PDB file of C-alpha atoms in Angstrom:
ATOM      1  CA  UNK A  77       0.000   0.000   0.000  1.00 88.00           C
ATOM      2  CA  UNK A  78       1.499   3.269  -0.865  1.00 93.00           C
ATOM      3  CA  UNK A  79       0.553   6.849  -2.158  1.00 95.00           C
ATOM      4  CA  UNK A  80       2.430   9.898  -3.962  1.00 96.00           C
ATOM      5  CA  UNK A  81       1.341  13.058  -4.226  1.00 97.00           C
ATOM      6  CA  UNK A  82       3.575  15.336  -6.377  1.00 96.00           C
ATOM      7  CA  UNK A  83       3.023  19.497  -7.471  1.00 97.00           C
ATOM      8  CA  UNK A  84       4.959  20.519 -10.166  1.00 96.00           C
ATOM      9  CA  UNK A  85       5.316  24.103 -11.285  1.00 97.00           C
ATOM     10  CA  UNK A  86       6.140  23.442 -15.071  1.00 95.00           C
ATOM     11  CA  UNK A  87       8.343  26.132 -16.393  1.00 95.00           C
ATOM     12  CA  UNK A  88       7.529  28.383 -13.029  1.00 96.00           C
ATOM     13  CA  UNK A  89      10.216  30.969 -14.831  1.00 95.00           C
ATOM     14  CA  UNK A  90      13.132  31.300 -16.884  1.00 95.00           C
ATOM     15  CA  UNK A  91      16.943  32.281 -17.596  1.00 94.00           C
ATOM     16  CA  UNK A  92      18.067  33.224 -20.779  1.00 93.00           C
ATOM     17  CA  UNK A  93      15.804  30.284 -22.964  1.00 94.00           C
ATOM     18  CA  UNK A  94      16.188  27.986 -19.812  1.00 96.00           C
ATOM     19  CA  UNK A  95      12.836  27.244 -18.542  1.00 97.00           C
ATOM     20  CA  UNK A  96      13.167  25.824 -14.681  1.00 97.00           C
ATOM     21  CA  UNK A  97       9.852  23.797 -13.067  1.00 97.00           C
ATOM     22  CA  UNK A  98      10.256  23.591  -9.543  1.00 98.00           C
ATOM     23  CA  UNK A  99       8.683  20.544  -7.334  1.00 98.00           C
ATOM     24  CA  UNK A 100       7.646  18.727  -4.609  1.00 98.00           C
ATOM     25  CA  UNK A 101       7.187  15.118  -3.779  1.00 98.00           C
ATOM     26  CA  UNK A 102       5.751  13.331  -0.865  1.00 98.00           C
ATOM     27  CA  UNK A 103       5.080   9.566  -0.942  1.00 97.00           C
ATOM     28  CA  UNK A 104       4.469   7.015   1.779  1.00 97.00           C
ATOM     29  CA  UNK A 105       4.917   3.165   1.203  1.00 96.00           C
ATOM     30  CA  UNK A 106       3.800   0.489   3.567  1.00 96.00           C
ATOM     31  CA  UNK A 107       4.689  -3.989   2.721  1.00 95.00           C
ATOM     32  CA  UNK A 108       4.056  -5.974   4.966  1.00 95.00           C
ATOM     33  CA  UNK A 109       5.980  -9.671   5.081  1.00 93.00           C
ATOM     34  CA  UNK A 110       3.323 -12.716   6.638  1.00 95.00           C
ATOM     35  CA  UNK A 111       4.954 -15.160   8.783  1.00 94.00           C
ATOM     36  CA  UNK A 112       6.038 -17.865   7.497  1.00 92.00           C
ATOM     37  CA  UNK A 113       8.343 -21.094   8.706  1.00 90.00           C
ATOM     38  CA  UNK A 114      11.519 -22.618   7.122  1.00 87.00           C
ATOM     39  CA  UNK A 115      11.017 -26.415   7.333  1.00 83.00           C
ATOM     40  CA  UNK A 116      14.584 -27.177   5.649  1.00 78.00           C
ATOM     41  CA  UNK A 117      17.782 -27.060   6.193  1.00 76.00           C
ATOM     42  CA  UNK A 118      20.339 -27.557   9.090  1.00 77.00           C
ATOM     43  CA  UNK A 119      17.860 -25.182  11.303  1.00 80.00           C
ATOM     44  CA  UNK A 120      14.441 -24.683   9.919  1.00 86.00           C
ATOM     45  CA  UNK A 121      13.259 -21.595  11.522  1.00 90.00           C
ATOM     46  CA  UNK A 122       9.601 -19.610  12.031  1.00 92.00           C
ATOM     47  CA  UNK A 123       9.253 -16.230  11.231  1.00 92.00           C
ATOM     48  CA  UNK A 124       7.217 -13.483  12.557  1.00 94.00           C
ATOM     49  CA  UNK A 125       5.470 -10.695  10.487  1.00 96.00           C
ATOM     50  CA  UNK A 126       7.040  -7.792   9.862  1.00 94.00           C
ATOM     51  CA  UNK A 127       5.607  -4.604   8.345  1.00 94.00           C
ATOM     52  CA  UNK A 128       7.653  -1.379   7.191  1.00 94.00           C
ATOM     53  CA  UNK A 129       6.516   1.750   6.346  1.00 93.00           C
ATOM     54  CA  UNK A 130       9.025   4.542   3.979  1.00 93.00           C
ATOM     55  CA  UNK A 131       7.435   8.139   3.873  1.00 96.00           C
ATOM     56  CA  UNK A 132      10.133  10.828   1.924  1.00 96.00           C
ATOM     57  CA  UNK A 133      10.017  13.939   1.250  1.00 98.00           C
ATOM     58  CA  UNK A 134      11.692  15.606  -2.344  1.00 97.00           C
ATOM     59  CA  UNK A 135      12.187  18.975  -3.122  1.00 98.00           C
ATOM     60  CA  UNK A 136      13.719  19.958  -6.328  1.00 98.00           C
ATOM     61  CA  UNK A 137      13.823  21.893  -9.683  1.00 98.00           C
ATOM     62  CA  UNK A 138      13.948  20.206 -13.547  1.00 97.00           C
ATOM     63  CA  UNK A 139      15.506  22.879 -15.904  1.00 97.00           C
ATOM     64  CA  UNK A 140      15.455  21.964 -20.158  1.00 97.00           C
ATOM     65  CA  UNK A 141      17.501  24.607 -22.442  1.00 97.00           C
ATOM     66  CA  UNK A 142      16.938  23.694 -26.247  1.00 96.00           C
ATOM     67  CA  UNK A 143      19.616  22.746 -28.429  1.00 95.00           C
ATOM     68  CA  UNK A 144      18.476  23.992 -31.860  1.00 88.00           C
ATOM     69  CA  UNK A 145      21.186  22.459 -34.004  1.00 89.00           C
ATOM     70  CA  UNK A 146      19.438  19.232 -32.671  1.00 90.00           C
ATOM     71  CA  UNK A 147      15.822  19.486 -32.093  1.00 89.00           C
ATOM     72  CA  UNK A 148      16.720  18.548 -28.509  1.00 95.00           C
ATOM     73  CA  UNK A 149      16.920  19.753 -24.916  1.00 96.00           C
ATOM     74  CA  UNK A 150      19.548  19.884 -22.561  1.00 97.00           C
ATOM     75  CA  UNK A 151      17.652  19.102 -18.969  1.00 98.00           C
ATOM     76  CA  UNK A 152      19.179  19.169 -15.265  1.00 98.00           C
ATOM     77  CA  UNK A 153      17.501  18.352 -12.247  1.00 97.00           C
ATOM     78  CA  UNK A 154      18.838  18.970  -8.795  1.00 98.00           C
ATOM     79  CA  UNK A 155      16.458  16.886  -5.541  1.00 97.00           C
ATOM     80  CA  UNK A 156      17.143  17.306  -2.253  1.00 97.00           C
ATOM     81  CA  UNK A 157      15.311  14.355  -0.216  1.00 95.00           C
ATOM     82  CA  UNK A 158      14.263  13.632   3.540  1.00 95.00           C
ATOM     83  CA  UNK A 159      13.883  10.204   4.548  1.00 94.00           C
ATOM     84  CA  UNK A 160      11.566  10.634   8.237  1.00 95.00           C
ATOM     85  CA  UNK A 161      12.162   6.641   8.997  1.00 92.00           C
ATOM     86  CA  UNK A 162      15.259   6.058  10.524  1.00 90.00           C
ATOM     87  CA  UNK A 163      15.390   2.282  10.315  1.00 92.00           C
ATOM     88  CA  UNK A 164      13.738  -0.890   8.622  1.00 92.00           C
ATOM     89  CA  UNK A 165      11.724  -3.361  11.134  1.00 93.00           C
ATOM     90  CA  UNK A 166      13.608  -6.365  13.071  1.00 94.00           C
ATOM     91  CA  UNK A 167      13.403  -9.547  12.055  1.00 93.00           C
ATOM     92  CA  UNK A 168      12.112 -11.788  14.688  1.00 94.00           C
ATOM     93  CA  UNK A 169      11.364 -15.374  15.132  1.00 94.00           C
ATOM     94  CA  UNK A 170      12.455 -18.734  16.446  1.00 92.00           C
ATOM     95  CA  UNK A 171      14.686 -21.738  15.470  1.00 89.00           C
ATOM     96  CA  UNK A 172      12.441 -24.168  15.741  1.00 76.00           C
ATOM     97  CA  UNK A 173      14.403 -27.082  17.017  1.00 74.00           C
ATOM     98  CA  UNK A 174      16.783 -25.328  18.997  1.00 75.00           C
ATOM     99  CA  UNK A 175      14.342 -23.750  21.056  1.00 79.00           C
ATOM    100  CA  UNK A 176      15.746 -19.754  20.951  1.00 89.00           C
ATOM    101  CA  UNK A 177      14.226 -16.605  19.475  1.00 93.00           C
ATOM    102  CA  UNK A 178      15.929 -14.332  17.582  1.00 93.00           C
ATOM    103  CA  UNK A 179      15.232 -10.124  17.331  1.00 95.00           C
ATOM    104  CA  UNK A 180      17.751  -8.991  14.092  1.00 94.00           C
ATOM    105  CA  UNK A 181      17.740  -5.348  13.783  1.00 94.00           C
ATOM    106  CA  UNK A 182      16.492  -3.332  10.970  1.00 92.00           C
ATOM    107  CA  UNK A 183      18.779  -1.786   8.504  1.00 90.00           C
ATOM    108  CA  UNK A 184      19.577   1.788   9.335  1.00 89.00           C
ATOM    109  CA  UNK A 185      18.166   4.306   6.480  1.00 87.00           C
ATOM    110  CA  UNK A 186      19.889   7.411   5.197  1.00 88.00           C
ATOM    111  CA  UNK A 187      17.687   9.759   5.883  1.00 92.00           C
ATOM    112  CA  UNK A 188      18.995  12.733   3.761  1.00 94.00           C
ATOM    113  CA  UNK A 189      20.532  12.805   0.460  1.00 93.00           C
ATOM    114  CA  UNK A 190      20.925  14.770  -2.702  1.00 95.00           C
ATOM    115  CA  UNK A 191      19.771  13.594  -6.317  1.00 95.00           C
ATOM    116  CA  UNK A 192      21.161  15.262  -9.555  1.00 97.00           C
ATOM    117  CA  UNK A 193      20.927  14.296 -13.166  1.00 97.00           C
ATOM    118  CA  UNK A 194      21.747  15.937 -16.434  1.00 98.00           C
ATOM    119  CA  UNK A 195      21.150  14.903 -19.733  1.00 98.00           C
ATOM    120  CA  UNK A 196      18.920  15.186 -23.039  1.00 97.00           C
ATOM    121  CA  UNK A 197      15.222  14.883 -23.898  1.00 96.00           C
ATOM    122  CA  UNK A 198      13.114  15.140 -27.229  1.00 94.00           C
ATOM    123  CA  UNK A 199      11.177  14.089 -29.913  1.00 92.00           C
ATOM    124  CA  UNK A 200      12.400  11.153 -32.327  1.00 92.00           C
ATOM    125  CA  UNK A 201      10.024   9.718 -34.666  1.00 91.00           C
ATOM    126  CA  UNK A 202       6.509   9.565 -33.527  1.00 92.00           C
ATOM    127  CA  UNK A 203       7.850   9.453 -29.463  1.00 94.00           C
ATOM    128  CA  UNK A 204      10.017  10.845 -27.075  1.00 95.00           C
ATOM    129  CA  UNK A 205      13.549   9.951 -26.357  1.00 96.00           C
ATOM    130  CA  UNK A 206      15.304  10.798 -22.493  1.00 97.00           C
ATOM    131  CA  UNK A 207      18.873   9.713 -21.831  1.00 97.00           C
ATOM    132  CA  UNK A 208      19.981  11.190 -18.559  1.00 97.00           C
ATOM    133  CA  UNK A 209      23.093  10.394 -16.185  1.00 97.00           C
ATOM    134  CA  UNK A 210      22.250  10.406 -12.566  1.00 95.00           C
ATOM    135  CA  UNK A 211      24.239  10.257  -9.411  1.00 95.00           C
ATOM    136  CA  UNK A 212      23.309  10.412  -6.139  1.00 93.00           C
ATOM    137  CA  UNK A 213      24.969  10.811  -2.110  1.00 91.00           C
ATOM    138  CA  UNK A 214      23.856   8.195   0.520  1.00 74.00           C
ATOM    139  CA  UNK A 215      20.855   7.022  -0.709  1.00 62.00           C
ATOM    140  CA  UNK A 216      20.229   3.574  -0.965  1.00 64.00           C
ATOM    141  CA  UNK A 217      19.871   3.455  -4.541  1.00 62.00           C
ATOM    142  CA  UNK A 218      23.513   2.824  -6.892  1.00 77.00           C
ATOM    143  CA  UNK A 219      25.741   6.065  -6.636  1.00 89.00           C
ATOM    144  CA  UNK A 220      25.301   6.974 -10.738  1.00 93.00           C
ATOM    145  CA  UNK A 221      22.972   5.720 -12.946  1.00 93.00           C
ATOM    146  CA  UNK A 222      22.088   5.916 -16.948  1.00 95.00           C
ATOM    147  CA  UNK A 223      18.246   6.007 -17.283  1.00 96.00           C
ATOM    148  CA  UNK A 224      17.105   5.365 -20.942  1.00 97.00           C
ATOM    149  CA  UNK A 225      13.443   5.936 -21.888  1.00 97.00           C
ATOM    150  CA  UNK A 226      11.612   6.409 -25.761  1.00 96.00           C
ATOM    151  CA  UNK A 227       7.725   7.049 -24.935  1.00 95.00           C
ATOM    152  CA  UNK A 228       4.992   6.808 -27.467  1.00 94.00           C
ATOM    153  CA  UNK A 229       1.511   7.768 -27.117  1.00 86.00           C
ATOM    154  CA  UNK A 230      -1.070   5.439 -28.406  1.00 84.00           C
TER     155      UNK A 230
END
């Protein structure tokens, strides 16, 4: 179960023939794991439920410049983000023949982190094409990315 609510301010103003859309982002994620019980191996072991809820915060600003001699834009983003859980649930349970519970402790989240991305976005035959490099501090996702998209509408 999750939601996202998001407000962008599409082209909110501009520098030179840069047009800059501020944002903001909120979105709040709850799973939640059943117990369940291991019957193999050297220590089959029964596992309690857990649930974990994720609710961030993003706050950030998409710019595109056009690059004429290409029919494509240049776009930038810069996110700031606000993680307000500090750590994932324990695991708990018991090994079932030895006759002990355990209590694991969650991962610790980052809880703040910056986002940036540059790259280029437009149209190529009847859809869009967006190839942007992305890197990111202490987050949980990779360090630097390369999204690739093409989008048609049908």
């Amino acid at each position: 179960m999750g939601f996202t609510c998001r407000v962008d301010w599409v082209d909110a103003f501009s520098v030179t023939n840069t047009s800059i859309s501020p944002y903001v982002d909120l979105s709040y994620n709850q799973s939640t794991l059943d117990a369940y019980t291991e019957k193999g191996g050297d220590f089959p072991a029964q596992f309690d439920k857990r649930k974990d809820e994720i609710t961030e915060l993003r706050v950030g600003i998409n710019s595109a410049t056009p690059i004429n001699s290409i029919n494509m834009n240049f776009v930038a983003n810069l996110e700031a983000a606000h993680r307000f859980d500090g750590r994932a649930s324990n695991t708990t349970g018991q090994i079932s023949e030895a006759g002990f519970s355990f209590n694991v402790a969650g991962e610790l989240y980052k809880q703040n982190w910056l986002k940036a991305g540059v790259g280029l976005e437009g149209e190529v035959g009847v859809g869009k094409l967006s190839v942007m490099l992305n890197g990111t501090t202490k987050s949980e996702k990779s360090d630097a990315w390369l999204a690739l998209s093409y989008t048609m509408a049908f």
